[in-house]
Amino acid sequence: MEGIFITFEGIEGCGKTSQARLLNKYLEEQGYKVVMTREPGGTPISEAIREILLSNEFNTMQPHTEVLLYLASRAQHISEVIQPALQDGKIVISDRFSDSTFVYQCYVRGIDLKRVKTMNLFATEGISPHLTFVLDIDPTEGLRRAKSRNQRHARKEDRLENEAIEFHQKVREGYLRMAQEYPDRIHVINSDKDKEAVHEEIRGIVDRVLANR
Ligand code: TMP
């Protein structure tokens, strides 16, 4: 049987990386074969593209350049990691995927969604998530969490974390709109609560989806 593709989305500091890891651990304990990955990234080429995308050196990056780099990183990720794992019947968990492009590049940066959807199909070869969790949190709290995480890891804020609060508010709004458009696939989870409580909610939804297969 074809595997299942689950993605985590949300603004900076929403907790999606921790939740993706918790879900990975839970599913592995249940005996599933799981591949956990992230975007931009997930392969050596895609990780190299990530460095360019997030570098503070490249503040002059144009929106069209940016979208093409995200899609280039995704094309490699799909053919090297995601497609083979799904064909093998594995569960793939990705920390961000196409919805990030639709929200950040189209809804926020203003690039035409229809065109980007067509280009994204080219990059993904038609693969899209079965299930998506948008972790929803107020951007002020999200950025506070992202900053304290960076301090813990002695890291500076990246190019996107350095955007103004209005940018992050627009990102949040974009995700909520996407969720309204795809209510069967996208689940909005309030992430302003205990990590374990968020995990339980996610686990409940994943358990239901797995039971119905
Ligand atoms: P991360 O820090 O959550 O891993 O995400 C890296 C940044 O890249 C984040 O600010 C969102 C952004 N991004 C896009 O703008 N478009 C995309 O398609 C993806 C995958 C990420």
CSV table of C-alpha atoms and ligand atoms in Angstrom, one decimal:
chain,number,residue,atom,x,y,z
A,1,MET,CA,0.0,0.0,0.0
A,2,GLU,CA,1.1,3.6,-0.7
A,3,GLY,CA,2.4,5.3,2.4
A,4,ILE,CA,1.0,8.4,4.1
A,5,PHE,CA,2.3,11.9,3.8
A,6,ILE,CA,1.8,14.2,6.8
A,7,THR,CA,3.0,17.8,6.9
A,8,PHE,CA,3.4,20.3,9.7
A,9,GLU,CA,3.0,24.0,9.0
A,10,GLY,CA,2.8,27.3,10.8
A,11,ILE,CA,4.5,30.6,11.6
A,12,GLU,CA,8.0,30.8,13.2
A,13,GLY,CA,8.1,29.4,16.7
A,14,CYS,CA,4.7,27.7,16.5
A,15,GLY,CA,6.1,24.4,17.7
A,16,LYS,CA,5.8,22.4,14.5
A,17,THR,CA,9.3,20.9,14.7
A,18,SER,CA,8.8,19.6,18.2
A,19,GLN,CA,5.4,18.2,17.3
A,20,ALA,CA,6.7,16.5,14.1
A,21,ARG,CA,9.4,14.8,16.3
A,22,LEU,CA,6.8,13.7,18.9
A,23,LEU,CA,4.6,12.2,16.2
A,24,ASN,CA,7.6,10.5,14.6
A,25,LYS,CA,8.5,8.9,17.9
A,26,TYR,CA,4.9,7.8,18.6
A,27,LEU,CA,4.4,6.2,15.2
A,28,GLU,CA,7.8,4.4,15.3
A,29,GLU,CA,6.7,3.0,18.7
A,30,GLN,CA,3.6,1.8,17.0
A,31,GLY,CA,5.8,-0.2,14.6
A,32,TYR,CA,5.4,2.1,11.5
A,33,LYS,CA,8.3,2.9,9.3
A,34,VAL,CA,8.6,6.6,9.4
A,35,VAL,CA,10.7,9.1,7.5
A,36,MET,CA,11.0,12.5,9.1
A,37,THR,CA,12.2,15.3,7.0
A,38,ARG,CA,11.9,19.1,6.5
A,39,GLU,CA,11.7,21.9,3.9
A,40,PRO,CA,13.5,23.7,2.7
A,41,GLY,CA,16.0,20.8,3.0
A,42,GLY,CA,15.9,17.0,3.5
A,43,THR,CA,18.6,16.2,0.9
A,44,PRO,CA,22.2,17.5,0.6
A,45,ILE,CA,21.3,19.7,-2.4
A,46,SER,CA,18.1,20.9,-0.8
A,47,GLU,CA,19.9,21.7,2.5
A,48,ALA,CA,22.5,23.7,0.4
A,49,ILE,CA,19.6,25.7,-1.2
A,50,ARG,CA,18.2,26.2,2.4
A,51,GLU,CA,21.5,27.9,3.4
A,52,ILE,CA,21.1,30.4,0.5
A,53,LEU,CA,17.4,31.0,1.3
A,54,LEU,CA,17.8,31.7,5.0
A,55,SER,CA,21.1,33.6,4.8
A,56,ASN,CA,21.1,37.2,6.1
A,57,GLU,CA,23.7,38.0,3.5
A,58,PHE,CA,21.1,37.8,0.8
A,59,ASN,CA,18.6,40.5,1.7
A,60,THR,CA,18.3,41.6,-1.9
A,61,MET,CA,16.7,38.3,-2.9
A,62,GLN,CA,13.8,38.8,-5.3
A,63,PRO,CA,10.5,37.1,-4.7
A,64,HIS,CA,10.7,35.3,-8.0
A,65,THR,CA,14.2,34.0,-7.2
A,66,GLU,CA,12.9,32.9,-3.8
A,67,VAL,CA,10.0,30.9,-5.1
A,68,LEU,CA,12.2,29.2,-7.7
A,69,LEU,CA,14.7,28.2,-5.0
A,70,TYR,CA,12.0,26.8,-2.8
A,71,LEU,CA,10.7,24.8,-5.7
A,72,ALA,CA,14.1,23.6,-6.8
A,73,SER,CA,14.8,22.4,-3.2
A,74,ARG,CA,11.4,20.6,-3.3
A,75,ALA,CA,12.0,18.9,-6.6
A,76,GLN,CA,15.1,17.3,-5.3
A,77,HIS,CA,13.4,16.4,-2.0
A,78,ILE,CA,10.5,14.7,-3.8
A,79,SER,CA,12.5,12.5,-6.1
A,80,GLU,CA,15.3,11.6,-3.6
A,81,VAL,CA,13.3,11.2,-0.4
A,82,ILE,CA,9.5,11.6,-0.4
A,83,GLN,CA,8.4,9.7,-3.5
A,84,PRO,CA,10.6,6.6,-2.8
A,85,ALA,CA,9.5,6.5,0.9
A,86,LEU,CA,5.8,6.7,-0.1
A,87,GLN,CA,6.3,4.0,-2.7
A,88,ASP,CA,7.8,1.8,0.0
A,89,GLY,CA,4.6,2.3,2.1
A,90,LYS,CA,6.3,4.4,4.7
A,91,ILE,CA,4.8,7.3,6.6
A,92,VAL,CA,6.5,10.6,5.7
A,93,ILE,CA,6.4,13.5,8.1
A,94,SER,CA,7.7,16.8,6.7
A,95,ASP,CA,8.3,19.9,8.7
A,96,ARG,CA,6.8,22.3,6.0
A,97,PHE,CA,5.9,21.6,2.4
A,98,SER,CA,3.9,23.2,-0.5
A,99,ASP,CA,1.5,25.1,1.8
A,100,SER,CA,4.5,27.2,3.0
A,101,THR,CA,5.1,28.3,-0.6
A,102,PHE,CA,1.4,29.1,-1.2
A,103,VAL,CA,1.3,31.1,2.1
A,104,TYR,CA,4.7,32.8,2.2
A,105,GLN,CA,5.4,33.4,-1.5
A,106,CYS,CA,1.8,33.9,-2.8
A,107,TYR,CA,-0.4,35.1,0.0
A,108,VAL,CA,2.3,37.2,1.7
A,109,ARG,CA,4.7,38.2,-1.0
A,110,GLY,CA,2.0,38.5,-3.6
A,111,ILE,CA,3.1,36.1,-6.4
A,112,ASP,CA,0.3,34.8,-8.5
A,113,LEU,CA,-1.1,31.6,-6.8
A,114,LYS,CA,-2.3,29.9,-10.0
A,115,ARG,CA,1.1,30.2,-11.6
A,116,VAL,CA,2.9,29.0,-8.5
A,117,LYS,CA,0.5,26.0,-8.2
A,118,THR,CA,1.4,25.0,-11.7
A,119,MET,CA,5.1,25.3,-11.1
A,120,ASN,CA,4.7,23.4,-7.8
A,121,LEU,CA,3.0,20.5,-9.6
A,122,PHE,CA,6.1,20.3,-11.8
A,123,ALA,CA,8.3,20.2,-8.7
A,124,THR,CA,6.2,17.7,-6.8
A,125,GLU,CA,5.2,15.5,-9.7
A,126,GLY,CA,1.7,15.7,-8.3
A,127,ILE,CA,2.5,14.5,-4.8
A,128,SER,CA,0.6,16.3,-2.0
A,129,PRO,CA,0.0,15.7,1.7
A,130,HIS,CA,-2.8,13.4,2.9
A,131,LEU,CA,-2.9,15.3,6.2
A,132,THR,CA,-1.6,18.7,7.3
A,133,PHE,CA,-1.4,20.2,10.7
A,134,VAL,CA,-1.3,24.0,11.0
A,135,LEU,CA,-0.1,24.9,14.4
A,136,ASP,CA,-1.7,28.2,15.3
A,137,ILE,CA,-0.2,30.7,17.6
A,138,ASP,CA,-0.2,34.5,18.1
A,139,PRO,CA,2.9,35.8,16.2
A,140,THR,CA,4.2,37.8,19.2
A,141,GLU,CA,4.3,34.5,21.2
A,142,GLY,CA,5.7,32.6,18.3
A,143,LEU,CA,8.6,35.0,17.7
A,144,ARG,CA,9.3,35.1,21.5
A,145,ARG,CA,9.6,31.3,21.4
A,146,ALA,CA,11.7,31.3,18.2
A,147,LYS,CA,14.1,33.9,19.8
A,148,SER,CA,14.5,32.0,23.0
A,149,ARG,CA,15.2,28.8,21.0
A,150,ASN,CA,17.8,30.6,18.9
A,151,GLN,CA,19.5,31.9,22.1
A,152,ARG,CA,19.6,28.3,23.5
A,153,HIS,CA,21.3,27.2,20.4
A,154,ALA,CA,23.6,30.3,20.2
A,155,ARG,CA,22.0,31.1,16.8
A,156,LYS,CA,21.0,34.4,15.2
A,157,GLU,CA,17.6,35.1,13.8
A,158,ASP,CA,17.5,34.1,10.1
A,159,ARG,CA,16.4,36.3,7.2
A,160,LEU,CA,12.7,35.4,7.6
A,161,GLU,CA,12.6,35.5,11.4
A,162,ASN,CA,13.9,39.0,11.1
A,163,GLU,CA,10.8,40.2,9.2
A,164,ALA,CA,8.4,42.6,10.9
A,165,ILE,CA,5.6,41.3,13.1
A,166,GLU,CA,3.0,42.4,10.3
A,167,PHE,CA,4.7,39.8,8.0
A,168,HIS,CA,4.2,37.0,10.5
A,169,GLN,CA,0.6,38.1,11.1
A,170,LYS,CA,0.0,37.9,7.4
A,171,VAL,CA,1.5,34.4,7.3
A,172,ARG,CA,-0.8,33.3,10.1
A,173,GLU,CA,-3.8,34.7,8.2
A,174,GLY,CA,-2.7,32.9,5.1
A,175,TYR,CA,-2.6,29.6,6.8
A,176,LEU,CA,-6.1,30.1,8.3
A,177,ARG,CA,-7.4,30.9,4.8
A,178,MET,CA,-5.8,27.8,3.4
A,179,ALA,CA,-7.3,25.7,6.2
A,180,GLN,CA,-10.8,27.0,5.2
A,181,GLU,CA,-10.2,26.1,1.6
A,182,TYR,CA,-9.0,22.5,2.4
A,183,PRO,CA,-10.9,21.6,5.6
A,184,ASP,CA,-10.6,17.8,4.9
A,185,ARG,CA,-6.9,17.9,4.7
A,186,ILE,CA,-5.8,20.8,6.9
A,187,HIS,CA,-6.3,20.7,10.7
A,188,VAL,CA,-5.7,23.9,12.7
A,189,ILE,CA,-4.4,23.1,16.1
A,190,ASN,CA,-4.2,25.7,18.8
A,191,SER,CA,-0.5,25.6,19.8
A,192,ASP,CA,-0.6,28.0,22.7
A,193,LYS,CA,-0.8,25.2,25.3
A,194,ASP,CA,1.2,22.4,26.8
A,195,LYS,CA,3.3,20.5,24.3
A,196,GLU,CA,1.9,17.2,25.4
A,197,ALA,CA,-1.7,18.4,25.0
A,198,VAL,CA,-1.0,19.5,21.5
A,199,HIS,CA,0.6,16.1,20.7
A,200,GLU,CA,-2.4,14.3,22.1
A,201,GLU,CA,-4.7,16.2,19.8
A,202,ILE,CA,-2.5,15.5,16.8
A,203,ARG,CA,-2.2,11.8,17.7
A,204,GLY,CA,-6.0,11.4,18.0
A,205,ILE,CA,-6.4,12.7,14.4
A,206,VAL,CA,-3.6,10.6,13.0
A,207,ASP,CA,-4.9,7.5,14.8
A,208,ARG,CA,-8.3,8.0,13.2
A,209,VAL,CA,-6.8,8.4,9.7
A,210,LEU,CA,-4.7,5.3,10.1
A,211,ALA,CA,-7.6,3.3,11.4
A,212,ASN,CA,-9.7,4.2,8.3
A,213,ARG,CA,-7.2,3.1,5.8
B,1,TMP,P1,11.8,26.8,9.2
B,1,TMP,O1,12.7,27.7,9.9
B,1,TMP,O2,10.4,26.6,9.8
B,1,TMP,O3,12.4,25.5,8.9
B,1,TMP,O4,11.4,27.4,7.8
B,1,TMP,C1,12.3,28.1,7.0
B,1,TMP,C2,11.7,29.4,6.5
B,1,TMP,O5,11.4,29.2,5.1
B,1,TMP,C3,10.4,29.9,7.1
B,1,TMP,O6,10.5,31.2,7.4
B,1,TMP,C4,9.4,29.7,6.0
B,1,TMP,C5,10.1,29.7,4.8
B,1,TMP,N1,9.5,29.0,3.6
B,1,TMP,C6,8.9,29.6,2.6
B,1,TMP,O7,8.9,30.9,2.6
B,1,TMP,N2,8.5,28.9,1.5
B,1,TMP,C7,8.5,27.6,1.5
B,1,TMP,O8,8.1,27.0,0.5
B,1,TMP,C8,9.1,26.9,2.6
B,1,TMP,C9,9.2,25.4,2.6
B,1,TMP,C10,9.6,27.6,3.6
